[in-house]
Amino acid sequence: MNRLEVLGVGCARAVMCREMAILITRVCFVRDHTSDFKSLRQKNVDKQHLETSRLDKRLTKLTQVLTDPTAAEMLNVQQQSAASKLWPVNLNGLRNQRKLLEQTIVNWEDDAKVPSCPFCRQTFTNFSLRKHHCRLCGKVVCGDTRTGCSSEVGLNVNVNVGGGKTLTEKMGEVALDVRICRECNGVLFSKRDFMDEVARKPPDQKSYETMVEFEKGIITMLPRFQKLLATLQYVTHISGLNTHLLHSNTENPASGDRDSSRPPTPQQRSEASKTRKRLLDAFTQYDTAAKRIVNLPTDSPTQQQLQRSIYLYSVEFLQTHMFPLKALPKILKQTKSSKLGNGHHRGLGSPASIIDDASSVVSSNPEVDAEEKLLKEQLAVLEEQKFLVGEMIASAKASRRFEEIGALAQSLGELEKEVEKVEGQIKDFEKRNPVW
């Protein structure tokens, strides 16, 4: 039989295209321009690294000169005089002294030859737009905050202040403000700012990582708690059954195993309660992190959808894994009632109440319990979705997004109908399976 007849027309075309692509790859001439691109790019990269290294060395020399003990002392005098203004000091002389120190690092451009800023092209004036020199390249630039042609960059420089025995004790910090133009600032700090931006995590990522860590801890602790819960359920079931048998066969107290009728030990109950408390704390922290994510302010519809999806996933996770925690208080309550029944058997109560307590433990049907659990879980999920849609409607009304309210209101109505339907199923189930 022909191969094309077996594969079909569509699949045959795909096979032919694939074979043709392989043939073209083998036959056609390929020229790789990667090496040329790398060589051209490497020139720009080397030039950028050289410029960055040159400006970095200039900044280091500048800070060393300005943090010289004599220069630092003069700057302290200048700061004190500017703060107090009670003693006449020649501030112009101090400023000129610092300018002379700064000009030893790089030659300043003659400000008389520069009528306008080289970046924003604004004309300099004596008052509104004054001239400033970049301390790293020496260009004349303006200090307009709107254009950002130059700015004073705050630096904390480690200096040897003396008076200490060790190098750590001798080191101190001096705050300096160095005016740097926009071009030098970009060359010197752009890569550093980019690395800081990459290392910085947004709030939603931090909350999501916290939520994932709690989820891992919950999944790790759940098997141990389920094992303890299964042990308590078995011991409680056997205890209630043997209590019922003891009452029905009071003439022969030796019939039945006394060891199997023992209730759970205090150590078992304490360990189960502690594990349950740790799980509840982890679930609380997990829910808090999820709510923090969904409540983060954002203007992006995609980000809003992402936050809502994470929150809906957390709700489903909680509904799925929190159900075993609800069974422990019921088991402990049955254990206490079983203890109370044993006390009544010794002359403190009537046999009818003991039989009722025992029958409440014995009459459990796994299939019935599974069906009831499924209905209640479905109801809890629908109630949570109904609550979320209600919050979304309130948020849309507050933000005046009226085009979304209609669709959300329709979804809310459908959820309410589903809730009523499931509640009716639960009521019918309880009527068909009464607890006696």
PDB file of N, CA and C in Angstrom, residues 203-204 206-212 214-215 280-296 310-311 314-315 318:
ATOM      1  N   PRO A 203       6.932  43.018  44.972  1.00  0.00           N
ATOM      2  CA  PRO A 203       6.156  42.503  46.120  1.00  0.00           C
ATOM      3  C   PRO A 203       5.374  41.239  45.802  1.00  0.00           C
ATOM      4  N   ASP A 204       4.812  41.142  44.585  1.00  0.00           N
ATOM      5  CA  ASP A 204       4.032  39.944  44.278  1.00  0.00           C
ATOM      6  C   ASP A 204       4.909  38.699  44.201  1.00  0.00           C
ATOM      7  N   LYS A 206       7.712  38.239  45.975  1.00  0.00           N
ATOM      8  CA  LYS A 206       8.054  37.883  47.354  1.00  0.00           C
ATOM      9  C   LYS A 206       6.908  37.140  48.025  1.00  0.00           C
ATOM     10  N   SER A 207       5.689  37.655  47.863  1.00  0.00           N
ATOM     11  CA  SER A 207       4.533  37.002  48.484  1.00  0.00           C
ATOM     12  C   SER A 207       4.301  35.617  47.883  1.00  0.00           C
ATOM     13  N   TYR A 208       4.504  35.490  46.576  1.00  0.00           N
ATOM     14  CA  TYR A 208       4.302  34.185  45.942  1.00  0.00           C
ATOM     15  C   TYR A 208       5.341  33.173  46.426  1.00  0.00           C
ATOM     16  N   GLU A 209       6.596  33.606  46.563  1.00  0.00           N
ATOM     17  CA  GLU A 209       7.621  32.696  47.074  1.00  0.00           C
ATOM     18  C   GLU A 209       7.319  32.288  48.513  1.00  0.00           C
ATOM     19  N   THR A 210       6.821  33.240  49.322  1.00  0.00           N
ATOM     20  CA  THR A 210       6.413  32.892  50.685  1.00  0.00           C
ATOM     21  C   THR A 210       5.280  31.873  50.668  1.00  0.00           C
ATOM     22  N   MET A 211       4.310  32.076  49.787  1.00  0.00           N
ATOM     23  CA  MET A 211       3.180  31.153  49.682  1.00  0.00           C
ATOM     24  C   MET A 211       3.648  29.761  49.265  1.00  0.00           C
ATOM     25  N   VAL A 212       4.591  29.691  48.337  1.00  0.00           N
ATOM     26  CA  VAL A 212       5.105  28.395  47.883  1.00  0.00           C
ATOM     27  C   VAL A 212       5.848  27.683  49.007  1.00  0.00           C
ATOM     28  N   PHE A 214       5.288  27.965  52.270  1.00  0.00           N
ATOM     29  CA  PHE A 214       4.286  27.433  53.194  1.00  0.00           C
ATOM     30  C   PHE A 214       3.574  26.224  52.592  1.00  0.00           C
ATOM     31  N   GLU A 215       3.345  26.257  51.291  1.00  0.00           N
ATOM     32  CA  GLU A 215       2.697  25.115  50.640  1.00  0.00           C
ATOM     33  C   GLU A 215       3.567  23.864  50.737  1.00  0.00           C
ATOM     34  N   LEU A 280      -2.506  24.544  61.124  1.00  0.00           N
ATOM     35  CA  LEU A 280      -3.411  25.697  61.081  1.00  0.00           C
ATOM     36  C   LEU A 280      -2.634  27.001  60.951  1.00  0.00           C
ATOM     37  N   ASP A 281      -1.511  27.110  61.681  1.00  0.00           N
ATOM     38  CA  ASP A 281      -0.676  28.313  61.553  1.00  0.00           C
ATOM     39  C   ASP A 281      -0.128  28.440  60.130  1.00  0.00           C
ATOM     40  N   ALA A 282       0.316  27.313  59.560  1.00  0.00           N
ATOM     41  CA  ALA A 282       0.833  27.357  58.185  1.00  0.00           C
ATOM     42  C   ALA A 282      -0.264  27.724  57.193  1.00  0.00           C
ATOM     43  N   PHE A 283      -1.471  27.185  57.393  1.00  0.00           N
ATOM     44  CA  PHE A 283      -2.594  27.534  56.517  1.00  0.00           C
ATOM     45  C   PHE A 283      -2.937  29.019  56.641  1.00  0.00           C
ATOM     46  N   THR A 284      -2.867  29.554  57.867  1.00  0.00           N
ATOM     47  CA  THR A 284      -3.161  30.976  58.070  1.00  0.00           C
ATOM     48  C   THR A 284      -2.146  31.854  57.346  1.00  0.00           C
ATOM     49  N   GLN A 285      -0.859  31.521  57.490  1.00  0.00           N
ATOM     50  CA  GLN A 285       0.174  32.289  56.799  1.00  0.00           C
ATOM     51  C   GLN A 285       0.038  32.148  55.280  1.00  0.00           C
ATOM     52  N   TYR A 286      -0.318  30.966  54.828  1.00  0.00           N
ATOM     53  CA  TYR A 286      -0.528  30.733  53.391  1.00  0.00           C
ATOM     54  C   TYR A 286      -1.671  31.596  52.868  1.00  0.00           C
ATOM     55  N   ASP A 287      -2.770  31.632  53.613  1.00  0.00           N
ATOM     56  CA  ASP A 287      -3.919  32.444  53.198  1.00  0.00           C
ATOM     57  C   ASP A 287      -3.588  33.929  53.242  1.00  0.00           C
ATOM     58  N   THR A 288      -2.801  34.352  54.241  1.00  0.00           N
ATOM     59  CA  THR A 288      -2.404  35.762  54.326  1.00  0.00           C
ATOM     60  C   THR A 288      -1.557  36.171  53.125  1.00  0.00           C
ATOM     61  N   ALA A 289      -0.612  35.315  52.736  1.00  0.00           N
ATOM     62  CA  ALA A 289       0.224  35.623  51.565  1.00  0.00           C
ATOM     63  C   ALA A 289      -0.610  35.683  50.290  1.00  0.00           C
ATOM     64  N   ALA A 290      -1.585  34.788  50.154  1.00  0.00           N
ATOM     65  CA  ALA A 290      -2.442  34.803  48.960  1.00  0.00           C
ATOM     66  C   ALA A 290      -3.301  36.060  48.915  1.00  0.00           C
ATOM     67  N   LYS A 291      -3.855  36.466  50.062  1.00  0.00           N
ATOM     68  CA  LYS A 291      -4.656  37.692  50.091  1.00  0.00           C
ATOM     69  C   LYS A 291      -3.794  38.924  49.835  1.00  0.00           C
ATOM     70  N   ARG A 292      -2.547  38.884  50.298  1.00  0.00           N
ATOM     71  CA  ARG A 292      -1.649  40.007  50.030  1.00  0.00           C
ATOM     72  C   ARG A 292      -1.391  40.140  48.532  1.00  0.00           C
ATOM     73  N   ILE A 293      -1.297  39.021  47.833  1.00  0.00           N
ATOM     74  CA  ILE A 293      -1.071  39.060  46.383  1.00  0.00           C
ATOM     75  C   ILE A 293      -2.282  39.628  45.667  1.00  0.00           C
ATOM     76  N   VAL A 294      -3.490  39.160  46.012  1.00  0.00           N
ATOM     77  CA  VAL A 294      -4.684  39.597  45.285  1.00  0.00           C
ATOM     78  C   VAL A 294      -5.027  41.050  45.591  1.00  0.00           C
ATOM     79  N   ASN A 295      -4.558  41.576  46.725  1.00  0.00           N
ATOM     80  CA  ASN A 295      -4.869  42.960  47.095  1.00  0.00           C
ATOM     81  C   ASN A 295      -3.798  43.953  46.658  1.00  0.00           C
ATOM     82  N   LEU A 296      -2.753  43.493  45.965  1.00  0.00           N
ATOM     83  CA  LEU A 296      -1.722  44.419  45.497  1.00  0.00           C
ATOM     84  C   LEU A 296      -2.293  45.343  44.427  1.00  0.00           C
ATOM     85  N   ILE A 310      -3.812  33.231  41.020  1.00  0.00           N
ATOM     86  CA  ILE A 310      -3.041  32.720  42.159  1.00  0.00           C
ATOM     87  C   ILE A 310      -3.930  32.579  43.386  1.00  0.00           C
ATOM     88  N   TYR A 311      -4.798  33.563  43.599  1.00  0.00           N
ATOM     89  CA  TYR A 311      -5.677  33.503  44.770  1.00  0.00           C
ATOM     90  C   TYR A 311      -6.690  32.365  44.646  1.00  0.00           C
ATOM     91  N   SER A 314      -4.986  29.228  45.496  1.00  0.00           N
ATOM     92  CA  SER A 314      -4.796  29.088  46.945  1.00  0.00           C
ATOM     93  C   SER A 314      -6.089  28.667  47.634  1.00  0.00           C
ATOM     94  N   VAL A 315      -7.224  29.204  47.174  1.00  0.00           N
ATOM     95  CA  VAL A 315      -8.519  28.809  47.758  1.00  0.00           C
ATOM     96  C   VAL A 315      -8.775  27.322  47.520  1.00  0.00           C
ATOM     97  N   LEU A 318      -6.529  25.298  49.826  1.00  0.00           N
ATOM     98  CA  LEU A 318      -7.015  25.293  51.208  1.00  0.00           C
ATOM     99  C   LEU A 318      -8.224  24.380  51.362  1.00  0.00           C
TER     100      LEU A 318
END
